[in-house]
PDB file of C-alpha atoms in Angstrom:
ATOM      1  CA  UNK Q   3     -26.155  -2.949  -7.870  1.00  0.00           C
ATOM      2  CA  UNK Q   4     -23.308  -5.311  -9.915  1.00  0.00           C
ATOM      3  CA  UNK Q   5     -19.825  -3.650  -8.786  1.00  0.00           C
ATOM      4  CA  UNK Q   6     -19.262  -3.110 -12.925  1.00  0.00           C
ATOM      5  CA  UNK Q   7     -22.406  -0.210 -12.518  1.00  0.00           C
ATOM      6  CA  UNK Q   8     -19.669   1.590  -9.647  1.00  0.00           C
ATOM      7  CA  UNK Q   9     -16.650   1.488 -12.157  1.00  0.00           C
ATOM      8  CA  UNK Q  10     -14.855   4.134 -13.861  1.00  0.00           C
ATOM      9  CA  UNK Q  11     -12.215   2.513 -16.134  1.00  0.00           C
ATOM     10  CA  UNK Q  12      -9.584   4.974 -16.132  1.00  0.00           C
ATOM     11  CA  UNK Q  13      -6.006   5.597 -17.718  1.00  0.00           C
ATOM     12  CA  UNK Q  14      -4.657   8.756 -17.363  1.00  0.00           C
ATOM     13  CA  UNK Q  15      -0.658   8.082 -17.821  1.00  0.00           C
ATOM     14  CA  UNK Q  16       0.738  10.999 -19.335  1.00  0.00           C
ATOM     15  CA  UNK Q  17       2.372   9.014 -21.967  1.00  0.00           C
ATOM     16  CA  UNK Q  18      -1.058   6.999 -22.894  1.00  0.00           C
ATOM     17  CA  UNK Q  19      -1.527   6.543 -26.696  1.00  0.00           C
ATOM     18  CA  UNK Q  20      -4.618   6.862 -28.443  1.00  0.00           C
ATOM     19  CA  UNK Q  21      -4.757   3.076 -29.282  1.00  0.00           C
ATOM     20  CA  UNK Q  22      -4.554   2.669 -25.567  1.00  0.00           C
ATOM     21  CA  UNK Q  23      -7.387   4.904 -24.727  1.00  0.00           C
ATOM     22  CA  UNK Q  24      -9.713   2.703 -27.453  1.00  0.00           C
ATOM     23  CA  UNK Q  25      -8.599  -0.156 -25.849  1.00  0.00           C
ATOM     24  CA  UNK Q  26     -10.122   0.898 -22.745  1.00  0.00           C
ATOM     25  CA  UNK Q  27     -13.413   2.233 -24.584  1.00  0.00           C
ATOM     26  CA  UNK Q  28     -13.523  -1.167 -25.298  1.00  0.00           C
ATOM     27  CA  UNK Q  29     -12.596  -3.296 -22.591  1.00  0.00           C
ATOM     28  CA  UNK Q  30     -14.994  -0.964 -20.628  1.00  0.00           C
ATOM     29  CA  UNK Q  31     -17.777  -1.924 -23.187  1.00  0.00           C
ATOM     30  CA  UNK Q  32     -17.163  -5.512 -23.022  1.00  0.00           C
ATOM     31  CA  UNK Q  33     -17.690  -5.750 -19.673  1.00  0.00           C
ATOM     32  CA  UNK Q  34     -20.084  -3.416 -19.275  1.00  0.00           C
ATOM     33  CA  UNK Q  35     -18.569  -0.672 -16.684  1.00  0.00           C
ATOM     34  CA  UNK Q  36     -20.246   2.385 -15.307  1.00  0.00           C
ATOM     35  CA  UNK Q  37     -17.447   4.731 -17.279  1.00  0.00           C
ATOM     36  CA  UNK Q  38     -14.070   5.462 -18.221  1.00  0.00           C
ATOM     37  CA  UNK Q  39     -12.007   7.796 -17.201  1.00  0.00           C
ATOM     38  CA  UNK Q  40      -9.337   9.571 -19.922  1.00  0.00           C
ATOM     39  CA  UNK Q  41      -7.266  12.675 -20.364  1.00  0.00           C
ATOM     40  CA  UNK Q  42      -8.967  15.887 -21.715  1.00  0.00           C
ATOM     41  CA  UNK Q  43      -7.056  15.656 -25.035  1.00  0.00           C
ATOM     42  CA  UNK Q  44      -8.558  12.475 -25.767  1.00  0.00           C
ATOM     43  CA  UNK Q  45     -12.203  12.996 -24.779  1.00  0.00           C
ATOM     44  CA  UNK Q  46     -13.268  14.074 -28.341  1.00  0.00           C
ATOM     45  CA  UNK Q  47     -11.860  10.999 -30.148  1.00  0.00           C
ATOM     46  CA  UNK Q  48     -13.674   9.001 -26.783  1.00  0.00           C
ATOM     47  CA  UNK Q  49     -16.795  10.432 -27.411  1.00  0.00           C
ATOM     48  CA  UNK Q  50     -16.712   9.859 -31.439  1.00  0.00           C
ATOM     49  CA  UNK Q  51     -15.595   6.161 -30.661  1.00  0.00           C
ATOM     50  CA  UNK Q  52     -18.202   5.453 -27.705  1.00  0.00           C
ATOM     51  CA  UNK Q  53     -20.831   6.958 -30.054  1.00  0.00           C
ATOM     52  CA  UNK Q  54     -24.006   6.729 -28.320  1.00  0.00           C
ATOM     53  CA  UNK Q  55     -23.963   3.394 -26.783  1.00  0.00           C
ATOM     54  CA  UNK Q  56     -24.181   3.759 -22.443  1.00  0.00           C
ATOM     55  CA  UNK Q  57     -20.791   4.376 -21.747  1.00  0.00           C
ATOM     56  CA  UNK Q  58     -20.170   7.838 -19.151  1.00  0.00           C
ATOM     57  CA  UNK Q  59     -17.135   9.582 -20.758  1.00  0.00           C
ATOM     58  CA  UNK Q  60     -15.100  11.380 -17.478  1.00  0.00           C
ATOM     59  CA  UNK Q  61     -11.694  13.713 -17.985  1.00  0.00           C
ATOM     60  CA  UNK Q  62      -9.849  15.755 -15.021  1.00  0.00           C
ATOM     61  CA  UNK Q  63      -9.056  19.422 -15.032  1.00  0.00           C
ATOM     62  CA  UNK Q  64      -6.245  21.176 -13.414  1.00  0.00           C
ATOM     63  CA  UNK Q  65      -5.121  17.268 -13.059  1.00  0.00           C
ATOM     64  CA  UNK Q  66      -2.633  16.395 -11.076  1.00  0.00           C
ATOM     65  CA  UNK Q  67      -2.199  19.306  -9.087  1.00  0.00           C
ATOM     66  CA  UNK Q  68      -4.689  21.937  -8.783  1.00  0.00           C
ATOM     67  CA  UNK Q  69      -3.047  24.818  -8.408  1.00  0.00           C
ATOM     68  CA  UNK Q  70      -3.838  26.949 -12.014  1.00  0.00           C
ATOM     69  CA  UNK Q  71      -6.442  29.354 -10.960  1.00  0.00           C
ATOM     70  CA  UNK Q  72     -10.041  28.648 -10.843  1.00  0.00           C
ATOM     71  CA  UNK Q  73     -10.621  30.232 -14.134  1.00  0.00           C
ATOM     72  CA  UNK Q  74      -8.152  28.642 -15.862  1.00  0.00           C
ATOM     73  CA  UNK Q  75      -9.526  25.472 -14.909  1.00  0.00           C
ATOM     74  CA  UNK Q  76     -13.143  26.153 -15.290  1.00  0.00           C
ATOM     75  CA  UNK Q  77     -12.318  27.123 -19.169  1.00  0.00           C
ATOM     76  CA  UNK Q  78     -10.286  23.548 -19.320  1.00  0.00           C
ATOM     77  CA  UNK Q  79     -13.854  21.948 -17.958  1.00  0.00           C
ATOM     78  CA  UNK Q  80     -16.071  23.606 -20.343  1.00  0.00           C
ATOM     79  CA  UNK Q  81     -13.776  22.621 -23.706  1.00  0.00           C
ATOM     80  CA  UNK Q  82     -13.739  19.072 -22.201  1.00  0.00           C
ATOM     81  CA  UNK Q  83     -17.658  19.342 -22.266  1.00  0.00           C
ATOM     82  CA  UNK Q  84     -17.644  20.798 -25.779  1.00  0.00           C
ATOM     83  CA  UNK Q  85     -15.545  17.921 -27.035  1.00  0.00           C
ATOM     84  CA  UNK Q  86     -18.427  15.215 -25.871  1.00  0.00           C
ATOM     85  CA  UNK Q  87     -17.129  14.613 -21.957  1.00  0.00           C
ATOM     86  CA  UNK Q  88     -20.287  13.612 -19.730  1.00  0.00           C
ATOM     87  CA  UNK Q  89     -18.735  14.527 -16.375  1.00  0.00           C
ATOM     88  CA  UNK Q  90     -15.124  16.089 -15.204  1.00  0.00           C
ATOM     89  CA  UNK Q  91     -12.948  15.692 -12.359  1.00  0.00           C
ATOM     90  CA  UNK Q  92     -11.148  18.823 -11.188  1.00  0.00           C
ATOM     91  CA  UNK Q  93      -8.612  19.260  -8.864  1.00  0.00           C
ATOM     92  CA  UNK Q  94      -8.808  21.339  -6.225  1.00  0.00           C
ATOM     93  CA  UNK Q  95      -6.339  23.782  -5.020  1.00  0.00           C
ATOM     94  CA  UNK Q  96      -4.001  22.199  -2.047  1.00  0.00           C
ATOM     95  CA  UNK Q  97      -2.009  25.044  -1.832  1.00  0.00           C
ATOM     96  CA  UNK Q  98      -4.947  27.007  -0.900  1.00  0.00           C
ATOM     97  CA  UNK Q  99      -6.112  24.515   1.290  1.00  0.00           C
ATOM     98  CA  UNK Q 100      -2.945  24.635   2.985  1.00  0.00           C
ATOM     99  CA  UNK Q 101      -2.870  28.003   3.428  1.00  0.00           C
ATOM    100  CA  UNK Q 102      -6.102  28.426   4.441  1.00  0.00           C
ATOM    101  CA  UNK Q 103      -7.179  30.587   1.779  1.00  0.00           C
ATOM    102  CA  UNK Q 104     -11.352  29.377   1.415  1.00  0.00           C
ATOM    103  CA  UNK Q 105     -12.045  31.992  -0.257  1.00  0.00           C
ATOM    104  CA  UNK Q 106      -9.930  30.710  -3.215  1.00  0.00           C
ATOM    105  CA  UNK Q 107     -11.444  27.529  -2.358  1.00  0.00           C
ATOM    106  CA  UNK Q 108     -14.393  28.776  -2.809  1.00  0.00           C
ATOM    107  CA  UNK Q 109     -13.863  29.957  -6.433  1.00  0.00           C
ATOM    108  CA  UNK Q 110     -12.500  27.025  -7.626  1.00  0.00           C
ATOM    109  CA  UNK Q 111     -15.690  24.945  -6.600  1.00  0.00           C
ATOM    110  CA  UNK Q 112     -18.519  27.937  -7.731  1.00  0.00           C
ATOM    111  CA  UNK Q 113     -17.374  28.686 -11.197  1.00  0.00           C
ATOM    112  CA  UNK Q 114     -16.398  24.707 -11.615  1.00  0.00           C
ATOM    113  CA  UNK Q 115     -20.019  24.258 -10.578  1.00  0.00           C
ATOM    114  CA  UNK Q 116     -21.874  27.133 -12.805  1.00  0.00           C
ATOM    115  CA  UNK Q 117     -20.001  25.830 -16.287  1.00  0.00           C
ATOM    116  CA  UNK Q 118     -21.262  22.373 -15.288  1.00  0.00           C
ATOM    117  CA  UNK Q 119     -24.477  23.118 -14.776  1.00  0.00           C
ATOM    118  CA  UNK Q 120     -25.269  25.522 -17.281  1.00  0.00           C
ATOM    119  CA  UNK Q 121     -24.957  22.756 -19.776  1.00  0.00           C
ATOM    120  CA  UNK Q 122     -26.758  19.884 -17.201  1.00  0.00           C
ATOM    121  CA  UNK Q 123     -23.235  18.376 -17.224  1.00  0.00           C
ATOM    122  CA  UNK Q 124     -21.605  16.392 -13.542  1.00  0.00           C
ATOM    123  CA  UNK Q 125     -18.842  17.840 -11.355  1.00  0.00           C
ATOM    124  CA  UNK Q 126     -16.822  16.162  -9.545  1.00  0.00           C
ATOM    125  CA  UNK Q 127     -13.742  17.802  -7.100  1.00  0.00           C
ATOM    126  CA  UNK Q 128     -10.689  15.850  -6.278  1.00  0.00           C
ATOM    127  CA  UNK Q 129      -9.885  16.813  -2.580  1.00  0.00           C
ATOM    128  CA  UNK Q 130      -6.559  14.704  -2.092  1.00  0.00           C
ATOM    129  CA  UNK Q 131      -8.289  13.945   1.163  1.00  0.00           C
ATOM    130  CA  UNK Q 132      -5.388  11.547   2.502  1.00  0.00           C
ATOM    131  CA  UNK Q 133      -3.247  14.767   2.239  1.00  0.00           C
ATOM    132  CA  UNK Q 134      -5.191  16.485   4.243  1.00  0.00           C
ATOM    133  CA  UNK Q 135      -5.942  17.090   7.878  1.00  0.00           C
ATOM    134  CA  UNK Q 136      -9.614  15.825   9.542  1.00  0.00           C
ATOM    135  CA  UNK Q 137     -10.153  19.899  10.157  1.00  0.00           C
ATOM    136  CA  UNK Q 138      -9.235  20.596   6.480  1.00  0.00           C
ATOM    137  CA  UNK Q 139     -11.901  18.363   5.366  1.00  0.00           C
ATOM    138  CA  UNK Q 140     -14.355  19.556   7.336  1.00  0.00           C
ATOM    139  CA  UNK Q 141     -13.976  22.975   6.156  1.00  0.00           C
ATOM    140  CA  UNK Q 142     -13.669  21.736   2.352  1.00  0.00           C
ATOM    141  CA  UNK Q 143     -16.788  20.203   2.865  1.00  0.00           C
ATOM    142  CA  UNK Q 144     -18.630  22.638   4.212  1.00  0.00           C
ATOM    143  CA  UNK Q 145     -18.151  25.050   1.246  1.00  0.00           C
ATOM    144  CA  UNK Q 146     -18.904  21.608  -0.629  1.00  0.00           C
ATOM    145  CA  UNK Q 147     -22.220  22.201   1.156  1.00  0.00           C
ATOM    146  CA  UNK Q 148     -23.298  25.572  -0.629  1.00  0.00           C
ATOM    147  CA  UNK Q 149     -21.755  25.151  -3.957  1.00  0.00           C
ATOM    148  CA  UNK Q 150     -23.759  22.754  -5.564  1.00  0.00           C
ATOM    149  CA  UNK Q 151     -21.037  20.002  -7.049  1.00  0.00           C
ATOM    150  CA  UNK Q 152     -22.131  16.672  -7.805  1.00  0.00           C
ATOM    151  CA  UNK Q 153     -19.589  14.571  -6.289  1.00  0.00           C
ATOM    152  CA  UNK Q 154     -16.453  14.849  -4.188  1.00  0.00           C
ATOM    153  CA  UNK Q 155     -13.377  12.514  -5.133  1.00  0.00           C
ATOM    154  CA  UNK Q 156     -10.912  11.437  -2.781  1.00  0.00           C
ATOM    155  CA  UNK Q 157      -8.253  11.507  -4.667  1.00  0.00           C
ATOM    156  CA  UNK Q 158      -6.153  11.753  -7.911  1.00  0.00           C
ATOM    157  CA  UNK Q 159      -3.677   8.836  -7.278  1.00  0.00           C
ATOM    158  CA  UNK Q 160      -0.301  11.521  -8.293  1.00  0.00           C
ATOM    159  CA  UNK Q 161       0.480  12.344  -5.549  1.00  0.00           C
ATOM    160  CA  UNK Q 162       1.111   9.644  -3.061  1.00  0.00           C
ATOM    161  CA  UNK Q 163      -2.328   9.868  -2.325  1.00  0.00           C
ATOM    162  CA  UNK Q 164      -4.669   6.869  -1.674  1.00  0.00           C
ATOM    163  CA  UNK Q 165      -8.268   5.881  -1.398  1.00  0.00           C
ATOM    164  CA  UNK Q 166      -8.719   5.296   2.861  1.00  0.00           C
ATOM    165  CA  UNK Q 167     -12.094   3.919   3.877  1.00  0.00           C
ATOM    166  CA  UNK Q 168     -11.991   6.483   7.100  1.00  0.00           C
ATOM    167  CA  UNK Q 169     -12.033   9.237   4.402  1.00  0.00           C
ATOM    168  CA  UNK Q 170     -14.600   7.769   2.373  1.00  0.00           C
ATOM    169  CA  UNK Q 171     -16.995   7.686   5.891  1.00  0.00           C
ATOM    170  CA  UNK Q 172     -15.857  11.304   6.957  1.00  0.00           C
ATOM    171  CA  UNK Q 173     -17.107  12.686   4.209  1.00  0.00           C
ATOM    172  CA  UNK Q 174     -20.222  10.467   3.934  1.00  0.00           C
ATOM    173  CA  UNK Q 175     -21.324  12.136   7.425  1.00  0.00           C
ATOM    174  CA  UNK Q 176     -20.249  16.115   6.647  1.00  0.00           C
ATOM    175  CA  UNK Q 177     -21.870  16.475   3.077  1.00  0.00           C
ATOM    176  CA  UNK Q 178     -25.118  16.361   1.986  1.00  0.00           C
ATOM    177  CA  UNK Q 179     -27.016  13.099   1.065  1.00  0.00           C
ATOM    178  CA  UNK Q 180     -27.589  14.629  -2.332  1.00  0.00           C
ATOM    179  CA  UNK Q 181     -23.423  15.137  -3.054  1.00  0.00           C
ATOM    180  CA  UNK Q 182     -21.955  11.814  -3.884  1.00  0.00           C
ATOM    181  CA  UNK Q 183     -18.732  10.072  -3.421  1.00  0.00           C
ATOM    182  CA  UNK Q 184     -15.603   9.096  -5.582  1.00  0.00           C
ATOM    183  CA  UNK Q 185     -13.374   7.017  -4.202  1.00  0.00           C
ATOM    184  CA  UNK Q 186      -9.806   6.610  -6.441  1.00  0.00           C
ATOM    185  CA  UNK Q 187      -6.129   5.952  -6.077  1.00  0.00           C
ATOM    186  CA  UNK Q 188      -4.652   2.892  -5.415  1.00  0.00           C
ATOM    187  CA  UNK Q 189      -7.774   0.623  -6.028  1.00  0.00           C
ATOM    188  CA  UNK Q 190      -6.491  -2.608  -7.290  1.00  0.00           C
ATOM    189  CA  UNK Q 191      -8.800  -5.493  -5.606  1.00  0.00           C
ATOM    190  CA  UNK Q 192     -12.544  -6.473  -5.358  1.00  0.00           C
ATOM    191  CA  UNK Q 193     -12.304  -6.280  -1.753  1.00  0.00           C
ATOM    192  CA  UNK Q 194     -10.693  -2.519  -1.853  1.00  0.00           C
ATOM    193  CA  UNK Q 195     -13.574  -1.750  -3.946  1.00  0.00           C
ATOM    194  CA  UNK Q 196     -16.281  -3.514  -1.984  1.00  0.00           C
ATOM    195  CA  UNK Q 197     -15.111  -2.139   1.115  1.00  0.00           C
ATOM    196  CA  UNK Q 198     -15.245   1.801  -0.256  1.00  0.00           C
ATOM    197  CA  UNK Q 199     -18.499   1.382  -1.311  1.00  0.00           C
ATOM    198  CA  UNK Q 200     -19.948   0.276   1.885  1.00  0.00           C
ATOM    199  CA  UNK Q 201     -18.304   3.002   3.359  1.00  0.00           C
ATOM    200  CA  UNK Q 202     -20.254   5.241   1.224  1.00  0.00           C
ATOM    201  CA  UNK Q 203     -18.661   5.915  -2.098  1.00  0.00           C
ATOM    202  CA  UNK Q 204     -20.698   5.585  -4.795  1.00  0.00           C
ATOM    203  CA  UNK Q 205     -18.274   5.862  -7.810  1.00  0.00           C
ATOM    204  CA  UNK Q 206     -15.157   3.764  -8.225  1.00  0.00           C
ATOM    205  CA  UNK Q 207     -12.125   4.944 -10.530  1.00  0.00           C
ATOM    206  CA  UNK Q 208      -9.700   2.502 -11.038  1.00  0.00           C
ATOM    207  CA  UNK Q 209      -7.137   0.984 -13.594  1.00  0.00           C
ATOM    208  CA  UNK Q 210      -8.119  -2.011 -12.403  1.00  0.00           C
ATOM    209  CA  UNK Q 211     -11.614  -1.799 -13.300  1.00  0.00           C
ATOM    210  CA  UNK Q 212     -12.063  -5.096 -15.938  1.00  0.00           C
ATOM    211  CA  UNK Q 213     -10.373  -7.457 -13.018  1.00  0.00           C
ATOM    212  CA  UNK Q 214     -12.459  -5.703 -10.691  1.00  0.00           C
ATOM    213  CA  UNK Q 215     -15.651  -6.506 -12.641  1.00  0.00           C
ATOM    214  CA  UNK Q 216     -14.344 -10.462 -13.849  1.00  0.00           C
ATOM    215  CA  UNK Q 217     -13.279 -11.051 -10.077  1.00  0.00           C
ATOM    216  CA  UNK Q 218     -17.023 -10.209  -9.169  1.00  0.00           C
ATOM    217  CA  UNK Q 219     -18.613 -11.909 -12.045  1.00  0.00           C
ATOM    218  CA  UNK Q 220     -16.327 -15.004 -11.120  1.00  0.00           C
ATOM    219  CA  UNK Q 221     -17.615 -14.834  -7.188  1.00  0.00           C
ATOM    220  CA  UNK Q 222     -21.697 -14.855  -8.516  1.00  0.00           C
TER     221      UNK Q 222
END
């Protein structure tokens, strides 16, 4: 598959303007990318300008931190699905993670998974896996496992957090061939992005995404 097909475009500075988020719409367009990735208060002018040409429309929830509770940010997913959004990224709670509280964990990916999929809409969960420990991740995944989401993200790019191609292949071998892989943060170069998808990732959000895509076109 053409790299462009992996990309997410994405700008989600929190001082972005609405004539920067249509310039991505477009740049995205022009060079024919998977998606673009935008804040939730922009989603419904993204969706009116994207229209219905083949263009996935993603937005976060509880972005950049996680830590509202799992209601909270299940309500925040289903308004970004009312205003047009195709799939959302939420943010899972670290500070459950870190203190081991799964059954919080738990929430935040079941009733993140039940408003997506009562309207046939994608999840994804952003795990900040490079902030957490190899037995963390195992144990994230394995609720992963039973809930049902669509894809796990590695990470949001906030907070010091990268995309590592030994994260990417952890969690290609503990979840399910059926739950797919984002890898973002810190994805700059066609070689970063080749490398994560070999590893397994099947998504790729980046700012980077139109150099990604001319870099590739410009090597075929």
């Amino acid at each position: 598959m053409p790299i462009n097909q992996y990309l997410e475009h994405t700008l989600l500075s929190a001082t972005c303007t609405q004539a920067d988020i249509g310039q991505l719409i477009e740049e995205a367009l022009e060079n024919n990318l998977f998606g673009v990735c935008i804040p939730p208060a922009h989603v419904k002018f993204g969706s009116d300008l994207i229209g219905g040409r083949s263009l996935r429309l993603v937005t976060v929830a509880g972005f950049p931190n996680g830590y509202s509770k799992s209601a909270v940010k299940s309500i925040e997913a289903d308004q970004a699905f009312q205003d047009g959004a195709d799939e959302v990224d939420m943010v899972i709670n670290l500070s459950a993670v870190k203190s081991a509280n799964w059954s919080n964990i738990t929430e935040d990916f079941n009733s993140f998974v039940h408003v997506a999929k009562s309207i046939q809409r994608i999840s994804k969960m952003i795990i900040e896996s490079s902030l957490l420990s190899e037995n963390e991740i195992r144990i994230v995944c394995q609720i992963a496992n039973d809930s049902g989401i669509d894809f796990i993200k590695t990470s949001t790019g906030f907070n010091g957090s990268q995309a590592r191609i030994e994260d990417v292949r952890l969690l290609r071998n503990l979840l399910r061939p059926e739950i797919k892989i984002k890898a973002s943060g810190g994805i700059k170069t066609l070689s970063q992005a080749r490398d994560l998808i070999s590893a397994g990732a099947l998504r790729i959000g980046t700012s980077s995404g139109v150099k990604i895509a001319k870099d590739y076109e410009a090597a075929h």
